[in-house]
Tab-separated table of C-alpha atoms and ligand atoms in Angstrom:
chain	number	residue	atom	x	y	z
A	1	UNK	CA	23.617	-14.363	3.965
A	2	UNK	CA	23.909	-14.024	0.390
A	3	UNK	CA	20.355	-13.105	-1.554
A	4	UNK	CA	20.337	-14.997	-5.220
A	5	UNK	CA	17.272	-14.076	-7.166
A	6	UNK	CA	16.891	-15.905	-10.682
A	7	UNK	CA	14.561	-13.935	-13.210
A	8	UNK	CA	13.456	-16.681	-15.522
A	9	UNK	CA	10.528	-18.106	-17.627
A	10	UNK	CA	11.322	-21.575	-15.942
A	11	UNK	CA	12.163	-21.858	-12.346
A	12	UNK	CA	10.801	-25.211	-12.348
A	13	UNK	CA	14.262	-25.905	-13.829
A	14	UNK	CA	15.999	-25.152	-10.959
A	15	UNK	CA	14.297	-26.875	-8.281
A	16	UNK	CA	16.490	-29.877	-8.598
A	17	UNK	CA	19.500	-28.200	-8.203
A	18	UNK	CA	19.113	-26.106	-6.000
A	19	UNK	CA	17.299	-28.689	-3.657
A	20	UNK	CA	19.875	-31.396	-3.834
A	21	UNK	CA	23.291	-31.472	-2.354
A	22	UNK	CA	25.778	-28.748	-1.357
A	23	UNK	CA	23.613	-25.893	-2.866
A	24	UNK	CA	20.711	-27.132	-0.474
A	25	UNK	CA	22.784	-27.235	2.591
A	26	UNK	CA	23.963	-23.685	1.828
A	27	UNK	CA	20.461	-22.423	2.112
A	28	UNK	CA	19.733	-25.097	4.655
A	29	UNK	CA	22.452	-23.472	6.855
A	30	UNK	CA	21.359	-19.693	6.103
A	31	UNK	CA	24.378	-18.985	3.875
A	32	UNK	CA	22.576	-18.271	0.750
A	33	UNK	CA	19.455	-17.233	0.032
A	34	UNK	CA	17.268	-18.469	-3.517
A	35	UNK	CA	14.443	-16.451	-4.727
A	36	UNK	CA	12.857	-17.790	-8.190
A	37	UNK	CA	11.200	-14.587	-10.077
A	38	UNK	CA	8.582	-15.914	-12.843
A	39	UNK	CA	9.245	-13.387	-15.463
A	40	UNK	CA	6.162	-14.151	-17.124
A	41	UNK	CA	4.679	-11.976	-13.602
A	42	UNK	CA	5.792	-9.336	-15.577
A	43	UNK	CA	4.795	-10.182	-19.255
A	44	UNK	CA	2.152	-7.539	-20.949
A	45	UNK	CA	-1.323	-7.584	-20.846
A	46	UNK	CA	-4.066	-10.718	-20.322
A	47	UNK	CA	-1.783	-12.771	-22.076
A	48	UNK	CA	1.259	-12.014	-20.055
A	49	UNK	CA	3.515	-11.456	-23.183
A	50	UNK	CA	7.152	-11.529	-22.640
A	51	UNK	CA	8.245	-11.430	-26.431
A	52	UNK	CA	8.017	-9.924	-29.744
A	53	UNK	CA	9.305	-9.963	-33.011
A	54	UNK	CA	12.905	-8.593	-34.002
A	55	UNK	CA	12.809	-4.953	-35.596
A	56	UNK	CA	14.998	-5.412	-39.097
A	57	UNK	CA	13.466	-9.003	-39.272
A	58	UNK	CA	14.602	-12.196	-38.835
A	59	UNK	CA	13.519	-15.756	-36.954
A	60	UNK	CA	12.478	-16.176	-33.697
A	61	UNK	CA	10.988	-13.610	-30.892
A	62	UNK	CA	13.266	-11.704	-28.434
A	63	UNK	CA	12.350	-10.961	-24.932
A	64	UNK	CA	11.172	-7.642	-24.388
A	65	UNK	CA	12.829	-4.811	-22.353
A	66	UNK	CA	10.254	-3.836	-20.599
A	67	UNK	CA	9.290	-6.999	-18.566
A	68	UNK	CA	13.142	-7.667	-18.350
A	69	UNK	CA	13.531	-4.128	-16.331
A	70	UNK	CA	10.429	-4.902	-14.310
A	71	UNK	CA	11.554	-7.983	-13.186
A	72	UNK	CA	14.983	-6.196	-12.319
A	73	UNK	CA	13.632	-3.327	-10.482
A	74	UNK	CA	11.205	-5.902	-8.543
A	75	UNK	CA	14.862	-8.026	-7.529
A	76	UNK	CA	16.607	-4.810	-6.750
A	77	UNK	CA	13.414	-3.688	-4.505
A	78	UNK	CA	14.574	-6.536	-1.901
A	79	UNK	CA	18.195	-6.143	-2.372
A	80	UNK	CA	19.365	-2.889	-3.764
A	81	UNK	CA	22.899	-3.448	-3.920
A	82	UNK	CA	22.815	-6.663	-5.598
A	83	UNK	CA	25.116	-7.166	-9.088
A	84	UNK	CA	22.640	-7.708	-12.275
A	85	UNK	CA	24.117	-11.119	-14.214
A	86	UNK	CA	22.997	-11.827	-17.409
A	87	UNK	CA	24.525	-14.713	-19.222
A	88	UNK	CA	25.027	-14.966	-22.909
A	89	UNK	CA	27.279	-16.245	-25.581
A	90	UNK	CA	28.701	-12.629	-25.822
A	91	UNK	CA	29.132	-12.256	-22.310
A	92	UNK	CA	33.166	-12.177	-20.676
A	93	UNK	CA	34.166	-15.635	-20.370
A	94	UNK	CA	33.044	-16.716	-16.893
A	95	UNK	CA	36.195	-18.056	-15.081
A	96	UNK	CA	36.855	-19.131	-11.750
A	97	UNK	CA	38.393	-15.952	-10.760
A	98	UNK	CA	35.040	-14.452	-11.309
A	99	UNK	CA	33.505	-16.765	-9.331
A	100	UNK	CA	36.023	-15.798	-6.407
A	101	UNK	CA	35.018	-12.281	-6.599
A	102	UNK	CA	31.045	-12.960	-7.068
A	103	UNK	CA	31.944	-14.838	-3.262
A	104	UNK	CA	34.362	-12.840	-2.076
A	105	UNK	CA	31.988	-9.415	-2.814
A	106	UNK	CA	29.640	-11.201	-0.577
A	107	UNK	CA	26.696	-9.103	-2.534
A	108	UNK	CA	23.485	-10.247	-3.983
A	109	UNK	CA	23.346	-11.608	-7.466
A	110	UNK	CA	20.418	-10.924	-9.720
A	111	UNK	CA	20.923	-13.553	-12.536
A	112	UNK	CA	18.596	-12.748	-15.583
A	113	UNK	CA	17.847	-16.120	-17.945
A	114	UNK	CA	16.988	-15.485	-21.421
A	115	UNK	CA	15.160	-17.528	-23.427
A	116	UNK	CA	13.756	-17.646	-27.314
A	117	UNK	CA	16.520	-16.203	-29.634
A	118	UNK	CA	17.793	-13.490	-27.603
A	119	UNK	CA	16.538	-10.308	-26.085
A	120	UNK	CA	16.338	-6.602	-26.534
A	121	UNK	CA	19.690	-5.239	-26.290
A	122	UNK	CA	18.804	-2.333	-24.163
A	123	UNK	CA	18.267	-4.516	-20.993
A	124	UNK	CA	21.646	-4.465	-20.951
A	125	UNK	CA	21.972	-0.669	-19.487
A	126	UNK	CA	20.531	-2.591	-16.108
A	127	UNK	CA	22.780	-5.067	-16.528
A	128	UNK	CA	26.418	-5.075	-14.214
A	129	UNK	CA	27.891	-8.316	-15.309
A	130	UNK	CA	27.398	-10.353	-18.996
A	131	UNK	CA	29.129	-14.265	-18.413
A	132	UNK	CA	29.687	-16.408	-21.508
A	133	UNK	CA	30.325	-20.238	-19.755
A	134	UNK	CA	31.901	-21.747	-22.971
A	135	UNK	CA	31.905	-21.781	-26.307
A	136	UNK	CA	28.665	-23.370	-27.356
A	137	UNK	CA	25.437	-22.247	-27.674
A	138	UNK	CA	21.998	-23.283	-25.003
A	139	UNK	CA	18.704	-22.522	-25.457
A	140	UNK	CA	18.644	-20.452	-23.039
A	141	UNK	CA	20.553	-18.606	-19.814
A	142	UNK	CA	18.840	-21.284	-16.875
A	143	UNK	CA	22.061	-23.969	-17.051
A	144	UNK	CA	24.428	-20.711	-17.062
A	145	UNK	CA	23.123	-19.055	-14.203
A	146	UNK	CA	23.097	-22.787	-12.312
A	147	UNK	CA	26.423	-22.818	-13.340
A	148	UNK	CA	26.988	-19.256	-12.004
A	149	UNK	CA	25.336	-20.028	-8.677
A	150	UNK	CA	26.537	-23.322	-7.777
A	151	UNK	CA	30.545	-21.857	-8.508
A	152	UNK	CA	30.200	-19.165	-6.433
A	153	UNK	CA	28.086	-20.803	-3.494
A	154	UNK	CA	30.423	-23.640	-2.724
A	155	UNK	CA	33.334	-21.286	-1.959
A	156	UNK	CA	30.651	-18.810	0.470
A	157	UNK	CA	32.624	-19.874	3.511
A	158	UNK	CA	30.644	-22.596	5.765
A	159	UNK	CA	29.657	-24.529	2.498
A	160	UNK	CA	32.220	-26.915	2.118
A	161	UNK	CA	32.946	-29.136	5.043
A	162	UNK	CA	36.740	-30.087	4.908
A	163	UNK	CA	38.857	-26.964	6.914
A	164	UNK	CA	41.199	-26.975	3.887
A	165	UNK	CA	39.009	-27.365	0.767
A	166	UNK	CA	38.011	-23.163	0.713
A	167	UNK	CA	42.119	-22.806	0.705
A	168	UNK	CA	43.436	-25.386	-1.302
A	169	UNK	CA	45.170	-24.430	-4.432
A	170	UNK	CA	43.522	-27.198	-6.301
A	171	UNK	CA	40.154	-26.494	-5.818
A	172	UNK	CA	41.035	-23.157	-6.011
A	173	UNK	CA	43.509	-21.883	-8.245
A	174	UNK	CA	42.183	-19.589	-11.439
A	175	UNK	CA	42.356	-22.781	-13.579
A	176	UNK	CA	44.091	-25.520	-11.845
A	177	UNK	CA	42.302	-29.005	-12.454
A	178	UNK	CA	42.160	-31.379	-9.907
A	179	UNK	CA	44.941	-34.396	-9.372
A	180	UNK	CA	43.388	-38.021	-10.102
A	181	UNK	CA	42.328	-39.836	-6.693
A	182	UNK	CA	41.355	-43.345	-5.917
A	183	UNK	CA	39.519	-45.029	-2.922
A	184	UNK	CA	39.048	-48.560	-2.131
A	185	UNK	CA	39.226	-51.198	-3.214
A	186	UNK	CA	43.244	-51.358	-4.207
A	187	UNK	CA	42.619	-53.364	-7.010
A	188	UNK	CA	39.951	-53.254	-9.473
A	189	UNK	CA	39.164	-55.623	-12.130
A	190	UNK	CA	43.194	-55.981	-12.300
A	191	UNK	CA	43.630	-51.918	-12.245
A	192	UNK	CA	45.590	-50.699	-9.456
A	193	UNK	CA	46.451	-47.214	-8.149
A	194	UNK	CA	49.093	-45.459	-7.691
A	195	UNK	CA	52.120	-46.574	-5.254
A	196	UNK	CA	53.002	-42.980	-3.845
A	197	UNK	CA	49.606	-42.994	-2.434
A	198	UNK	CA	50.124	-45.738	-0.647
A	199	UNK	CA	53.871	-45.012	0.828
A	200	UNK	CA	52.377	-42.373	3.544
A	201	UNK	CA	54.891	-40.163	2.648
A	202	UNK	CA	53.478	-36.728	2.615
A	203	UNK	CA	55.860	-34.756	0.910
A	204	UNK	CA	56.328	-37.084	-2.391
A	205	UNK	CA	52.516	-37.450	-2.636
A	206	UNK	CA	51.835	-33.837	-2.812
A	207	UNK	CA	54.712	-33.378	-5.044
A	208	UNK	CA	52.896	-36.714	-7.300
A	209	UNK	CA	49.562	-34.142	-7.048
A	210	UNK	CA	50.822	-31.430	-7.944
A	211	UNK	CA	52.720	-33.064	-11.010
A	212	UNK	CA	49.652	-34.745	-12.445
A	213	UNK	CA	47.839	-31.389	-12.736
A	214	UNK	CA	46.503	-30.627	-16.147
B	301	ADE	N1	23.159	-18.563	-23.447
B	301	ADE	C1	23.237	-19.451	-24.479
B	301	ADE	N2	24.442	-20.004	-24.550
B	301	ADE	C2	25.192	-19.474	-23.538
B	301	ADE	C3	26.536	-19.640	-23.083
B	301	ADE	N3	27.372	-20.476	-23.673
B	301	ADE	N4	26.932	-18.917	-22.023
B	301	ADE	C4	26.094	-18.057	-21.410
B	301	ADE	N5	24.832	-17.843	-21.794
B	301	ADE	C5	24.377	-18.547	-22.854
């Protein structure tokens, strides 16, 4: 079973996702694991404060280190072997072949979301792993880490159903994109599909598949 705790200021963003569809049945099934950690549990004070302003100036409020490293230490209390994620735009571009090893290493993830206009840099000394997922900017690291999660936990073995989909080089290779498919009807709205699909020839439409790769 693999643990995934989420530090965030908003786990009510993830209830949808991780209650729907594959990412359900993988918890469902007692593959995964998914702990939500409010970090605002660990905020300072009545107020629970999780931010403050940037020394040197400048807009905005950064999270602050110290509720970022309590949150952490709480996560890595349950599971102290688990890799520390945190996802920002200056993070290693996350690729599939990181997702592979996030499943293959079969460890707990700790994924930390930041919010407001960045955080203190020093959380990053509890930090194992910093994932960019593209080259735009969100407002904060929730989609990332749902992202994160939901690459990795579809290849956890168990999680998807067809015997070949956890092999095959299409869903699989580091950046192989899927072939076009088609089910019924055979004709829409004049638009038809390809022949080869139709010939039952197994050979030439694996050959067609593997040619219409982008
Ligand atoms: N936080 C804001 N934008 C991001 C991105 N593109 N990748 C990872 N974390 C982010």
């Amino acid at each position: 079973m693999m643990r995934i705790q989420v530090i965030t200021l908003f786990p009510e963003m993830f209830k949808g996702v991780l209650n729907s569809s594959m990412l359900f049945k993988a918890s469902d099934k007692g593959i995964v694991d998914y702990q939500l950690i409010n970090l605002r549990d660990f905020g300072k004070g009545l107020r629970k404060r999780v931010d403050d302003t940037p020394y040197g100036g400048g807009d905005g409020m950064l999270l602050m280190v110290d509720p970022l490293v309590r949150a952490i230490e709480h996560a890595k209390s349950l599971d102290p072997t688990a890799s520390v994620i945190l996802p920002t735009p200056r993070g290693k571009m996350f690729k599939q072949d990181d997702a592979n090893q996030l499943a293959a290493a079969n460890k707990g993830l700790i994924i930390l979301c930041p919010r407001y206009e960045g955080y203190d840099e020093r959380v990053t000394n509890w930090v194992d792993l910093e994932y960019c997922i593209g080259q735009y900017v969100l407002t904060g690291g929730e989609l990332p880490a749902m992202v994160i999660i939901d690459s990795v936990v579809r290849l956890l073995p168990g999680v998807l159903g067809g015997a070949n989909s956890a092999q095959d080089e299409s869903f699989q290779g580091s950046d192989a994109v899927e072939f076009p498919q088609y089910t019924r009807p055979e004709e829409y709205r004049g638009l038809g599909i390809p022949k080869v699909l139709l010939s039952g020839h197994h050979a030439e439409i694996a050959a067609w598949r593997k040619n219409q790769k982008k």
